[in-house]
PDB file of C-alpha atoms in Angstrom:
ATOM      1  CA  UNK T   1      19.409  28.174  20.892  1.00 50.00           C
ATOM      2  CA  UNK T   2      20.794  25.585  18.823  1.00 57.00           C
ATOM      3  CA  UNK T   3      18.798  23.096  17.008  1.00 58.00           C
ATOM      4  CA  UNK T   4      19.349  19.670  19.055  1.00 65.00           C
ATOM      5  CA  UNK T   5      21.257  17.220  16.975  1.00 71.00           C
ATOM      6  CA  UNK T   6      20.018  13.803  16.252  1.00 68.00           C
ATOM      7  CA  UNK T   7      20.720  10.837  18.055  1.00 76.00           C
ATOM      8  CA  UNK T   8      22.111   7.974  15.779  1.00 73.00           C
ATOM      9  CA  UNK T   9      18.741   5.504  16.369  1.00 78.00           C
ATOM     10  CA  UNK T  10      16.965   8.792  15.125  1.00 78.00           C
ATOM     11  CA  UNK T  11      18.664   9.472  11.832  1.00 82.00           C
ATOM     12  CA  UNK T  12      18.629   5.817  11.185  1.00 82.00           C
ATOM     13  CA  UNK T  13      15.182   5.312  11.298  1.00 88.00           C
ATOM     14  CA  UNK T  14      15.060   8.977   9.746  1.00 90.00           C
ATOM     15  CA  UNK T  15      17.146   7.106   6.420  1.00 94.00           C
ATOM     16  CA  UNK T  16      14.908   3.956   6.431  1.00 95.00           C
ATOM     17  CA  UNK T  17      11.952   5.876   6.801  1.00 96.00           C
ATOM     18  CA  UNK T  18      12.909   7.900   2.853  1.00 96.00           C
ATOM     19  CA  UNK T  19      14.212   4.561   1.830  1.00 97.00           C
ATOM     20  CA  UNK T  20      10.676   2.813   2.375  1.00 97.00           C
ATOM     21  CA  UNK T  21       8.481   6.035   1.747  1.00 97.00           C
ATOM     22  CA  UNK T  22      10.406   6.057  -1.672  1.00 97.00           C
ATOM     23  CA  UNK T  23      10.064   2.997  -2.694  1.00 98.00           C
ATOM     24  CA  UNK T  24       6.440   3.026  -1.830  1.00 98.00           C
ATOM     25  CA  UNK T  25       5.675   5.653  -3.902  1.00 98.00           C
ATOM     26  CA  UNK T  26       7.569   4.310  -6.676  1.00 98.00           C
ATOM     27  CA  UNK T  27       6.798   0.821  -6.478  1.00 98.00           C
ATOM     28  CA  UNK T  28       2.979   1.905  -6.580  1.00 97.00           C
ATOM     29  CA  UNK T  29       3.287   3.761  -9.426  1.00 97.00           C
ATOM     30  CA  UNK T  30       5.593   2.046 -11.785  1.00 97.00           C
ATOM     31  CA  UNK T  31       6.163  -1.615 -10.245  1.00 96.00           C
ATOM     32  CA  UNK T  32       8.689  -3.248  -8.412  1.00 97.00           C
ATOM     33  CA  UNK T  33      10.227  -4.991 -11.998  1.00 96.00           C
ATOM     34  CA  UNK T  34      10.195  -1.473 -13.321  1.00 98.00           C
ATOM     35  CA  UNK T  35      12.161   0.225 -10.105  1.00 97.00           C
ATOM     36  CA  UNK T  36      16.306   0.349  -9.979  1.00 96.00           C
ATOM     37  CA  UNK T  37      18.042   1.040  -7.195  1.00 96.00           C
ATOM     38  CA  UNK T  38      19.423   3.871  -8.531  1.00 96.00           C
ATOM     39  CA  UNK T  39      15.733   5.449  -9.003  1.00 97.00           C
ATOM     40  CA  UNK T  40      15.351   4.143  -5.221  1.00 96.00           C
ATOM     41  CA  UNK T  41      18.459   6.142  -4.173  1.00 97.00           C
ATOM     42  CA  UNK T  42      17.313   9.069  -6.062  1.00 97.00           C
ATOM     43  CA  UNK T  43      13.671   9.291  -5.166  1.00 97.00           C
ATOM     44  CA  UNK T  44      14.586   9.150  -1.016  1.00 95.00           C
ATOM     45  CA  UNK T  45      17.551  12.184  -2.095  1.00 96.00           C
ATOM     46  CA  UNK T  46      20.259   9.485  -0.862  1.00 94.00           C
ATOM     47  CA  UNK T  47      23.332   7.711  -2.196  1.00 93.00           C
ATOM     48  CA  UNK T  48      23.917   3.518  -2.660  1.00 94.00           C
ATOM     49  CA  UNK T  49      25.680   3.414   0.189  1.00 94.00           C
ATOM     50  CA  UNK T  50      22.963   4.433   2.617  1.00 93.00           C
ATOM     51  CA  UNK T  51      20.858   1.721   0.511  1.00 95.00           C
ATOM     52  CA  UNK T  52      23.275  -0.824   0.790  1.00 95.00           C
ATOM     53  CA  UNK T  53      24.097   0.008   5.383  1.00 94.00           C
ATOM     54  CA  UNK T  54      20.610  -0.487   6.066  1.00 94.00           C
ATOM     55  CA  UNK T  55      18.998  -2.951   3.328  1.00 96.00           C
ATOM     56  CA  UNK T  56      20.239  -5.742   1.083  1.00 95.00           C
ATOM     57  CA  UNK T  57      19.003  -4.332  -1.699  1.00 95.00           C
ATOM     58  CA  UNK T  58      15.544  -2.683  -3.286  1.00 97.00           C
ATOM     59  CA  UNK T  59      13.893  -6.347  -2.831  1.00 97.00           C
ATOM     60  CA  UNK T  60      14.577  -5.555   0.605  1.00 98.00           C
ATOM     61  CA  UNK T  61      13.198  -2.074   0.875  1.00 98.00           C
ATOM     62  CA  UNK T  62      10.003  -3.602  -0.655  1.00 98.00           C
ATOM     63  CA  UNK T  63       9.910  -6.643   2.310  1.00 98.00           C
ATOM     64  CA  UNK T  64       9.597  -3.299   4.213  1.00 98.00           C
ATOM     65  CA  UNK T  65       7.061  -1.569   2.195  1.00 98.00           C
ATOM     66  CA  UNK T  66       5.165  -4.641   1.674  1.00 98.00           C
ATOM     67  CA  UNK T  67       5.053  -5.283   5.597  1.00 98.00           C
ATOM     68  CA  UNK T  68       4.081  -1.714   6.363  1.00 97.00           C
ATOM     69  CA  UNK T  69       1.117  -1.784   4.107  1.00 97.00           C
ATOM     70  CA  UNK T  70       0.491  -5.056   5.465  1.00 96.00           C
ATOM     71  CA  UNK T  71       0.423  -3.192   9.267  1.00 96.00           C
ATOM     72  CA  UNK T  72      -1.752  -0.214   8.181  1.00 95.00           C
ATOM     73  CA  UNK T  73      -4.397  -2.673   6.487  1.00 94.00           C
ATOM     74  CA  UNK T  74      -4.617  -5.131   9.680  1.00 93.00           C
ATOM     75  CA  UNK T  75      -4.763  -1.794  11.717  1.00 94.00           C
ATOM     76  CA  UNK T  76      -8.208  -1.062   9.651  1.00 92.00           C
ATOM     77  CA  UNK T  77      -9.910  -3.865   9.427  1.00 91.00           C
ATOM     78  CA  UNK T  78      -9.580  -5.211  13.229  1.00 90.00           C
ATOM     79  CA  UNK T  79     -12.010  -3.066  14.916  1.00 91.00           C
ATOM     80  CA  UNK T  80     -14.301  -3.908  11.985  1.00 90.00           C
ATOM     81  CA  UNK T  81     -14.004  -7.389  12.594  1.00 84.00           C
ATOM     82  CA  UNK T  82     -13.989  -6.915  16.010  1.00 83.00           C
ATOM     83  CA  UNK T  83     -17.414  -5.425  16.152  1.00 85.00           C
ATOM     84  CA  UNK T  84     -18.845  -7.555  13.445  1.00 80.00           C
ATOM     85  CA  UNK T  85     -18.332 -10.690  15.611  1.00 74.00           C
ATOM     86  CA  UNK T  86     -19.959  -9.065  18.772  1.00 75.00           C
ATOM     87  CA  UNK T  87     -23.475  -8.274  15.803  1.00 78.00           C
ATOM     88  CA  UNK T  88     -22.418 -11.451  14.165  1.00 74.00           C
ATOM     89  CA  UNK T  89     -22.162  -9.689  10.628  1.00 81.00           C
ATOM     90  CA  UNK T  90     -20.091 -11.183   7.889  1.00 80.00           C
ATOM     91  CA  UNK T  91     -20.423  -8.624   5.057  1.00 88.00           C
ATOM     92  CA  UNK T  92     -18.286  -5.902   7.135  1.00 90.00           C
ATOM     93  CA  UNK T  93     -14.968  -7.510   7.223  1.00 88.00           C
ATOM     94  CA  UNK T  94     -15.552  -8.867   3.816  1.00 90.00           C
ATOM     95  CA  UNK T  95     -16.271  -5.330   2.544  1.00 92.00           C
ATOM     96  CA  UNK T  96     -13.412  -4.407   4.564  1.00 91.00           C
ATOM     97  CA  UNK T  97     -10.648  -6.461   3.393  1.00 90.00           C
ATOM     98  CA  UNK T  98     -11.901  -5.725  -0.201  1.00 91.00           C
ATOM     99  CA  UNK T  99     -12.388  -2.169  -0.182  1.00 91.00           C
ATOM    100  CA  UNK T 100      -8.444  -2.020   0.860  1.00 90.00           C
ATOM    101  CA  UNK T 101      -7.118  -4.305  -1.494  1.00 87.00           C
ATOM    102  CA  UNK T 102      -9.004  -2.038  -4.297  1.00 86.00           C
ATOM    103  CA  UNK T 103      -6.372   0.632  -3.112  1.00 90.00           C
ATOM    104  CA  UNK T 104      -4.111   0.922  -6.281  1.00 90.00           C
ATOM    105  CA  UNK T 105      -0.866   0.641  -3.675  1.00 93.00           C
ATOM    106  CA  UNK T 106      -2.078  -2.193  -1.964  1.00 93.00           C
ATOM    107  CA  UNK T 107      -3.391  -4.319  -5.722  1.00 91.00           C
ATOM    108  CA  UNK T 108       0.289  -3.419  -7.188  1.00 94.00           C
ATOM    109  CA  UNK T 109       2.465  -3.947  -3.801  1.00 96.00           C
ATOM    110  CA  UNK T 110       0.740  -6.370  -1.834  1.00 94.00           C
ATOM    111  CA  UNK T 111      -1.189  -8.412  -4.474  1.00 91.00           C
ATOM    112  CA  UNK T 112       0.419  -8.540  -7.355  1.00 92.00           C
ATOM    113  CA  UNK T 113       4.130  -7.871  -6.929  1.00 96.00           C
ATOM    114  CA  UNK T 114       4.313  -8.880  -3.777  1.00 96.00           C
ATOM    115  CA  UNK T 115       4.189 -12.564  -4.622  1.00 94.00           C
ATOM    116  CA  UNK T 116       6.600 -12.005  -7.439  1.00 96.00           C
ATOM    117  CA  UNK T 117       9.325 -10.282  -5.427  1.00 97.00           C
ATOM    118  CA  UNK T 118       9.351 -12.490  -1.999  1.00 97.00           C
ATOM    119  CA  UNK T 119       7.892 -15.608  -3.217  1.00 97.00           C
ATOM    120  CA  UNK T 120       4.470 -17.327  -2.688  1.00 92.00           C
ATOM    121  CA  UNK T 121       5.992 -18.909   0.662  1.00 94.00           C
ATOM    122  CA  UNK T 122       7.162 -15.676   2.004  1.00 96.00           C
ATOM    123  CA  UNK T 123       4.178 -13.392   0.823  1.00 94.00           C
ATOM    124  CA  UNK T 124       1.778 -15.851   2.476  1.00 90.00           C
ATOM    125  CA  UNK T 125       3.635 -15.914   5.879  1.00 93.00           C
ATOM    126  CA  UNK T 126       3.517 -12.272   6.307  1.00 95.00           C
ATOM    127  CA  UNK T 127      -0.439 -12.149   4.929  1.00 92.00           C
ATOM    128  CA  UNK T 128      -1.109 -14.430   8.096  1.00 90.00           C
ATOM    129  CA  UNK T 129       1.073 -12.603  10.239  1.00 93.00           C
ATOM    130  CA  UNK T 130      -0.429  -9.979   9.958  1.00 92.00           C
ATOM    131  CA  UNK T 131      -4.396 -11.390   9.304  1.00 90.00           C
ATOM    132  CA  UNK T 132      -4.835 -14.901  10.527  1.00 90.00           C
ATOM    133  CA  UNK T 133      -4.720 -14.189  14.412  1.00 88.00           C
ATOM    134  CA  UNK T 134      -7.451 -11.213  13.935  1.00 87.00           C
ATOM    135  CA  UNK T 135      -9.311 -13.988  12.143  1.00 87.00           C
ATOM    136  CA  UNK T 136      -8.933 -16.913  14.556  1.00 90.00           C
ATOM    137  CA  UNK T 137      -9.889 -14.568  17.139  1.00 87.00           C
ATOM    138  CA  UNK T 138     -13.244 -13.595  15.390  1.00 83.00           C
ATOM    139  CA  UNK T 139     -13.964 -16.827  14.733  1.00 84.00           C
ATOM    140  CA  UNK T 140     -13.530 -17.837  18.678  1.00 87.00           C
ATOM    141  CA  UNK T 141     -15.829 -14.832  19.436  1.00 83.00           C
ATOM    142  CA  UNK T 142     -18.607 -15.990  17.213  1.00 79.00           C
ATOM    143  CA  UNK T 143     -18.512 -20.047  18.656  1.00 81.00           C
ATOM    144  CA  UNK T 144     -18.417 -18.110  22.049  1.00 82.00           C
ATOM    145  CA  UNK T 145     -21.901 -16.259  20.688  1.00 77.00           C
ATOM    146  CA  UNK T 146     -23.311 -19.919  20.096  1.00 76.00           C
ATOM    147  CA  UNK T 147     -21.949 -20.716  16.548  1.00 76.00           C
ATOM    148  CA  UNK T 148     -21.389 -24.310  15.522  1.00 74.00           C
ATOM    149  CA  UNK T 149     -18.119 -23.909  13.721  1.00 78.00           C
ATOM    150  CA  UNK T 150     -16.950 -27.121  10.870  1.00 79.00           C
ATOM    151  CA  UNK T 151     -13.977 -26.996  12.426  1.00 81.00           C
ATOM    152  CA  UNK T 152     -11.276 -25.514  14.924  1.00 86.00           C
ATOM    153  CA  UNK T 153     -11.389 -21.753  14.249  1.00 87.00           C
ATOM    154  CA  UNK T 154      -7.227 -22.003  13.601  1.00 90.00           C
ATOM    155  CA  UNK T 155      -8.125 -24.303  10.674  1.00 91.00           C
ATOM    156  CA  UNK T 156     -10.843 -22.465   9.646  1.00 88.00           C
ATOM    157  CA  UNK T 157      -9.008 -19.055   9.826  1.00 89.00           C
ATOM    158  CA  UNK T 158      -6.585 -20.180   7.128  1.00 90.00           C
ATOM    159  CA  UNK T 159      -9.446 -21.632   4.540  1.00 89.00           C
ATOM    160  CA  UNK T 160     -11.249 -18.852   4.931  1.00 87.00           C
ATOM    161  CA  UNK T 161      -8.087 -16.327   4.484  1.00 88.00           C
ATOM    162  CA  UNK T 162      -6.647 -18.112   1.641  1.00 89.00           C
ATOM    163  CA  UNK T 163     -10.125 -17.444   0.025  1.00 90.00           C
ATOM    164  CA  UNK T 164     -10.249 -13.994   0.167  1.00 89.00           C
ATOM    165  CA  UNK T 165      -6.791 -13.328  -0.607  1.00 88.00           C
ATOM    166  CA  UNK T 166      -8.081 -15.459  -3.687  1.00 90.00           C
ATOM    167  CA  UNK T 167     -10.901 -13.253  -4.232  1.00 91.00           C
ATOM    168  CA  UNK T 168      -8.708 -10.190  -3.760  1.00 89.00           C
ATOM    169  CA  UNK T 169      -6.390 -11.430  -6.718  1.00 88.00           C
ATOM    170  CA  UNK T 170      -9.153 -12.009  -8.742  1.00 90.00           C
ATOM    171  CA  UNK T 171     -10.494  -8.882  -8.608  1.00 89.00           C
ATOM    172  CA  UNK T 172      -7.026  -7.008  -8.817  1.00 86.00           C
ATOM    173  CA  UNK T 173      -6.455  -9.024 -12.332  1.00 87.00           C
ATOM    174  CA  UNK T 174      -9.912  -8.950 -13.357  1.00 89.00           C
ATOM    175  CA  UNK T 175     -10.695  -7.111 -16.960  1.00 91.00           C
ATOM    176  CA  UNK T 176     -14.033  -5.694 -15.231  1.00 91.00           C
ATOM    177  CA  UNK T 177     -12.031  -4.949 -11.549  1.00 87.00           C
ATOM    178  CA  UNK T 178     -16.163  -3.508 -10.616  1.00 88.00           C
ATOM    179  CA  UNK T 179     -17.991  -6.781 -11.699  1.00 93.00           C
ATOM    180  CA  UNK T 180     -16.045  -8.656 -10.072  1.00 92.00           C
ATOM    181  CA  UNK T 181     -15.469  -7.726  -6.628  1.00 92.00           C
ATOM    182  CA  UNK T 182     -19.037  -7.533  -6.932  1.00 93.00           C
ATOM    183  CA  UNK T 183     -19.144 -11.653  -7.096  1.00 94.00           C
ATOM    184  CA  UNK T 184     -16.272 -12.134  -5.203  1.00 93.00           C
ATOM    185  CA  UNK T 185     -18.068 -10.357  -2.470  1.00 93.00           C
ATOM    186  CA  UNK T 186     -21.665 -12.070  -2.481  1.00 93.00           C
ATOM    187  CA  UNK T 187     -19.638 -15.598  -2.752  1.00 92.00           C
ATOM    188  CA  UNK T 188     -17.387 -14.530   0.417  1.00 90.00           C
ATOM    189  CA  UNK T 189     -20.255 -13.603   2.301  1.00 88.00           C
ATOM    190  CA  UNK T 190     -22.285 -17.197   0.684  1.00 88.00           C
ATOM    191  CA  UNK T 191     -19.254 -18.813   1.951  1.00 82.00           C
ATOM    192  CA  UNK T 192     -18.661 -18.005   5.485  1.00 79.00           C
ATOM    193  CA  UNK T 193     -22.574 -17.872   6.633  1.00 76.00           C
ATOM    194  CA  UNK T 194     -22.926 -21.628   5.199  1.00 70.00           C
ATOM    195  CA  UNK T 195     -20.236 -22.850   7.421  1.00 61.00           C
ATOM    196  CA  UNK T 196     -21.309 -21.173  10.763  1.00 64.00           C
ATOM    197  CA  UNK T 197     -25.019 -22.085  11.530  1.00 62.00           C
ATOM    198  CA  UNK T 198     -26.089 -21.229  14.971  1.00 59.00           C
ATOM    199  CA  UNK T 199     -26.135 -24.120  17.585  1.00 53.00           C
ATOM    200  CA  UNK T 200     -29.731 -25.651  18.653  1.00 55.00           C
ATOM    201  CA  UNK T 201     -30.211 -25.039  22.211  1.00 51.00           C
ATOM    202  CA  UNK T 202     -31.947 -28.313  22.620  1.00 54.00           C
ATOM    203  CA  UNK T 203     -28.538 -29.860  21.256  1.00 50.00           C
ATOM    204  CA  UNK T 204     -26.303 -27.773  23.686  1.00 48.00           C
ATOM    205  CA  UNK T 205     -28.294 -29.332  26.645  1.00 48.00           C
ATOM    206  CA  UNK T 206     -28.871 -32.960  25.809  1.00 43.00           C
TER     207      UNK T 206
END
């Protein structure tokens, strides 16, 4: 029997799927600076003109690697911060969102060419695309569990987001990367427990 041929949608997402896996391979290694097209082209076994039909160009194909990472992250830290605010614990999406931003391919793409390439605007939009509703819903769950929150949790969500994606630069340009997630941590942690103290009961009622 013959082998089925592919529909069109299928070898077009079959082209962008080299294009990104490519360039996240060789973005992670090397750098987006250090990356040509033609090393783009080459890597994913294609030719410009496949580049060119379904991207503008390799700052393109890194929007898409950028926003895949961006995906698979989100994907692993929700049901951690999901279950931390049902037990009301803070270190586990801190540790969370650190321990994947210590991935080598997430430091070089998403923290520290990622800014670079798109812009601070742009890189910031996508971070709370993909981050900032997971947070605002957390921080809903815990005023739900009787938490007095400084503030409306949307607010709230984007301090306390800009602060670790702070902390998560930090650490990926830090000369001693071990020392300091190790502060950035404990002052995360310091942070977000002094701004959610549980509500008095006798408060609540009067």
């Amino acid at each position: 029997m013959p082998a089925r041929r592919r529909s069109q949608s299928e070898r077009t997402a079959g082209t962008r799927a080299a294009l990104v896996g490519a360039g996240r391979r060789l973005f992670a290694e090397h750098g987006a600076a250090n990356v040509s097209a033609e090393q783009l082209v080459a890597e994913a076994g294609l030719t410009r003109g496949a580049l060119y039909h379904h991207f503008s160009g390799k700052d393109d194909v890194f929007r898409a690697v950028f926003r895949e990472i961006e995906a698979e992250t989100a994907a692993e830290i929700a049901p951690v911060l999901q279950e931390s605010a049902a037990t009301l614990d803070v270190r586990a999406p801190v540790a969370a969102f650190l321990d994947s931003c210590e991935r080598p391919e997430v430091r070089r793409i998403a923290l520290i060419d990622a800014p670079v390439v798109l812009g601070w605007q742009e890189w910031r939009e996508i971070e709370h695309e993909y981050f900032l509703g997971m947070l605002i819903t957390g921080l809903q769950a815990l005023a739900a569990a009787g938490f007095a929150l400084p503030g409306s949790p949307e607010v709230l969500a984007q301090l306390l987001f800009s602060m670790s994606c702070e902390a998560a630069l930090v650490i990926a340009t830090a000369d001693d990367p071990v020392a300091a997630r190790a502060d950035a941590e404990e002052a995360l942690v310091a942070l977000f427990v002094a701004g959610m103290k549980p509500v008095d009961p006798d408060q609540q009622t009067s």
